[in-house]
Amino acid sequence: MYSRPEIMDRMELTRGSCRAELEFRANLIFLMERAGSAKSLVFDMIRETARKDRRILCICSEDKKKGEDIRQTIRDTERKLIVIDDADILLTDEIRRYIAFDKKNQYLIAGKNTDNLLLSRANLYELDVETDGVKTEIRLINCRG
């Protein structure tokens, strides 16, 4: 696995009074899913940004329902930040092994199952959500513990 971010090292997202600041310190970030973590909001914001920013490719369970070959899409993609939501449903062991050694792309993957991605604690992140009742700030924080 290649550790340095290859495509982008930070992303700032805004929707209404919500602001998300994502700093990528590794080429593969695994976002540990927790209920109520604002993950769905952040992924919707990234999806909106991807419509304008060609460096971002979003993959979610809806793509599988449409019959898209996710394995082939990932293999055919170069020089993108590939954002994968619902990774536990979408990624087979074969795709996970491919991603672990892919040096053409950068990944932000959300799920619970880290098998076959060759991750260390440096790759494990969660969302930190702070709100004052009016504004909400969301950041990626490392789970090194």
PDB file of N, CA, C and O in Angstrom, residues 88 99 122 140:
ATOM      1  N   ASP A  88     -18.578  -2.609   2.713  1.00  0.00           N
ATOM      2  CA  ASP A  88     -18.803  -3.982   3.158  1.00  0.00           C
ATOM      3  C   ASP A  88     -19.688  -4.748   2.187  1.00  0.00           C
ATOM      4  O   ASP A  88     -19.573  -5.968   2.057  1.00  0.00           O
ATOM      5  N   ILE A  99      -7.081  -2.803  -4.508  1.00  0.00           N
ATOM      6  CA  ILE A  99      -7.004  -1.460  -3.937  1.00  0.00           C
ATOM      7  C   ILE A  99      -5.766  -1.309  -3.060  1.00  0.00           C
ATOM      8  O   ILE A  99      -5.088  -0.275  -3.094  1.00  0.00           O
ATOM      9  N   ALA A 122      -2.682   3.993  11.031  1.00  0.00           N
ATOM     10  CA  ALA A 122      -2.524   5.288  10.361  1.00  0.00           C
ATOM     11  C   ALA A 122      -3.557   5.487   9.258  1.00  0.00           C
ATOM     12  O   ALA A 122      -3.764   6.611   8.808  1.00  0.00           O
ATOM     13  N   LEU A 140     -12.122  14.811   9.740  1.00  0.00           N
ATOM     14  CA  LEU A 140     -11.589  13.447   9.812  1.00  0.00           C
ATOM     15  C   LEU A 140     -10.568  13.410  10.945  1.00  0.00           C
ATOM     16  O   LEU A 140      -9.683  14.267  11.012  1.00  0.00           O
TER      17      LEU A 140
END
